[in-house]
Amino acid sequence: MKLTDAVKLLYQSEFGPGHMIPDESASLQRLYEEWENTSHSSSEPFSEAIGNGLVRIYLDTLKKEELPVLNAMFCQTASRVHGSREKFIRDLDFLSLYFPDTESFFSEYKKMGYPPVSHSASYRLAYNPSYRVVMQSHADFLRLIRTLDSFLQKNIPFILAIDGNCASGKTTLSRLLAMYFDCNIIPMDDFFLPPGLRTDERLALTGGNVHYERFIEEVMKPLQNGSEVSYRRFRCDIMDYGDTIVLPPKPFTIVEGSYCMRPELRGLYHYSVFLSCSYENQTARIRTRNGEEMLKNFVSRWIPLENAYFDAFQVKNACSMVIKTG
């Protein structure tokens, strides 16, 4: 590894891809072209951690069918990871401990404005690096895809539950999975308790704010019978039922959302995933997504209710896989 390779590593660990992706389709096309020119080996490392919750995913370990998902992850990372120029400059100082004659390089690099750099010729010759920088959770999502793919090779109906903290990425994961698999997605948000059933007695129950009885009748039983699923979507914005959702039978169904791993429902699923995130990241995401006023509501009401449900029913321990998303 030359000095420029170390600078590139620090740059990517701080800024991720380092720029916004203005055209996802063009990015995907470049990814396909790069993949075509890569020798493929299942024995190579799938990913390599580079710090700050980021990893390099190596293209030579991927199937062509996985590339659209990786590209979506790459674009998501580019839009979410911004880094700190000041921290990057401070981190550069540590390289003088490992590389001689850094002063002239850094002097010129500073004049250039600390831009992204390319791998050295010797590094490219030795490793032929082809990768994309994504978040660690994305690498875990790709591993989940491979796990699910192995189950689905058996050609039997398969149902996945995705539970976890609000703002941990449950909907994002569902959409990424839908890019790879032909599947139905059923959000538990469609089954929140309507006002007429929100009695003090009901709301005193742990996880009682979800209408799991209706979920059993309108979703669980049809799925178990392999028949069409038809249910009325509850809309929290109008506090009433909205349109009817009709889902034809598919080999793979995803049930996503908090409370989908209630004890009454667990027998439905073949596999389950719990997404976790820190309280700090959770509140930051909710603030960005919903605004400051809604954040207050989440902090005072919804997050404590969720946490009580997780603790009472040991939801994380009951899941097949746990993925930390921040």
mmCIF file with all atom_site columns, N, CA and C in Angstrom, residues 65 73 89 100 142 151 184 195 221 252:
data_model
loop_
_atom_site.group_PDB
_atom_site.id
_atom_site.type_symbol
_atom_site.label_atom_id
_atom_site.label_alt_id
_atom_site.label_comp_id
_atom_site.label_asym_id
_atom_site.label_entity_id
_atom_site.label_seq_id
_atom_site.pdbx_PDB_ins_code
_atom_site.Cartn_x
_atom_site.Cartn_y
_atom_site.Cartn_z
_atom_site.occupancy
_atom_site.B_iso_or_equiv
_atom_site.pdbx_formal_charge
_atom_site.auth_seq_id
_atom_site.auth_comp_id
_atom_site.auth_asym_id
_atom_site.auth_atom_id
_atom_site.pdbx_PDB_model_num
ATOM 1  N N  . GLU A 1 65  ? -27.127 -10.697 -10.591 1.00 0.00 ? 65  GLU A N  1
ATOM 2  C CA . GLU A 1 65  ? -28.459 -10.351 -10.091 1.00 0.00 ? 65  GLU A CA 1
ATOM 3  C C  . GLU A 1 65  ? -28.400 -9.470  -8.848  1.00 0.00 ? 65  GLU A C  1
ATOM 4  N N  . MET A 1 73  ? -27.785 0.512   -2.818  1.00 0.00 ? 73  MET A N  1
ATOM 5  C CA . MET A 1 73  ? -27.097 0.720   -1.540  1.00 0.00 ? 73  MET A CA 1
ATOM 6  C C  . MET A 1 73  ? -26.006 1.775   -1.671  1.00 0.00 ? 73  MET A C  1
ATOM 7  N N  . ILE A 1 89  ? -8.790  15.938  7.640   1.00 0.00 ? 89  ILE A N  1
ATOM 8  C CA . ILE A 1 89  ? -7.467  16.579  7.643   1.00 0.00 ? 89  ILE A CA 1
ATOM 9  C C  . ILE A 1 89  ? -6.681  16.177  8.887   1.00 0.00 ? 89  ILE A C  1
ATOM 10 N N  . PRO A 1 100 ? 7.096   7.586   4.999   1.00 0.00 ? 100 PRO A N  1
ATOM 11 C CA . PRO A 1 100 ? 8.113   8.648   4.997   1.00 0.00 ? 100 PRO A CA 1
ATOM 12 C C  . PRO A 1 100 ? 7.767   9.731   3.979   1.00 0.00 ? 100 PRO A C  1
ATOM 13 N N  . LEU A 1 142 ? -27.009 -7.685  2.268   1.00 0.00 ? 142 LEU A N  1
ATOM 14 C CA . LEU A 1 142 ? -26.625 -8.585  1.175   1.00 0.00 ? 142 LEU A CA 1
ATOM 15 C C  . LEU A 1 142 ? -26.449 -10.019 1.676   1.00 0.00 ? 142 LEU A C  1
ATOM 16 N N  . PHE A 1 151 ? -32.955 -20.411 1.042   1.00 0.00 ? 151 PHE A N  1
ATOM 17 C CA . PHE A 1 151 ? -34.234 -20.972 1.479   1.00 0.00 ? 151 PHE A CA 1
ATOM 18 C C  . PHE A 1 151 ? -35.216 -21.059 0.315   1.00 0.00 ? 151 PHE A C  1
ATOM 19 N N  . ASN A 1 184 ? -44.349 -10.078 -2.127  1.00 0.00 ? 184 ASN A N  1
ATOM 20 C CA . ASN A 1 184 ? -45.327 -9.134  -1.599  1.00 0.00 ? 184 ASN A CA 1
ATOM 21 C C  . ASN A 1 184 ? -44.790 -8.541  -0.305  1.00 0.00 ? 184 ASN A C  1
ATOM 22 N N  . PRO A 1 195 ? -59.696 3.871   16.010  1.00 0.00 ? 195 PRO A N  1
ATOM 23 C CA . PRO A 1 195 ? -60.129 4.594   17.215  1.00 0.00 ? 195 PRO A CA 1
ATOM 24 C C  . PRO A 1 195 ? -61.213 3.885   18.008  1.00 0.00 ? 195 PRO A C  1
ATOM 25 N N  . LYS A 1 221 ? -54.165 -16.203 7.887   1.00 0.00 ? 221 LYS A N  1
ATOM 26 C CA . LYS A 1 221 ? -54.890 -17.384 7.406   1.00 0.00 ? 221 LYS A CA 1
ATOM 27 C C  . LYS A 1 221 ? -54.805 -17.544 5.889   1.00 0.00 ? 221 LYS A C  1
ATOM 28 N N  . PHE A 1 252 ? -42.845 -15.539 -2.014  1.00 0.00 ? 252 PHE A N  1
ATOM 29 C CA . PHE A 1 252 ? -42.143 -14.862 -0.919  1.00 0.00 ? 252 PHE A CA 1
ATOM 30 C C  . PHE A 1 252 ? -42.984 -13.685 -0.455  1.00 0.00 ? 252 PHE A C  1
#
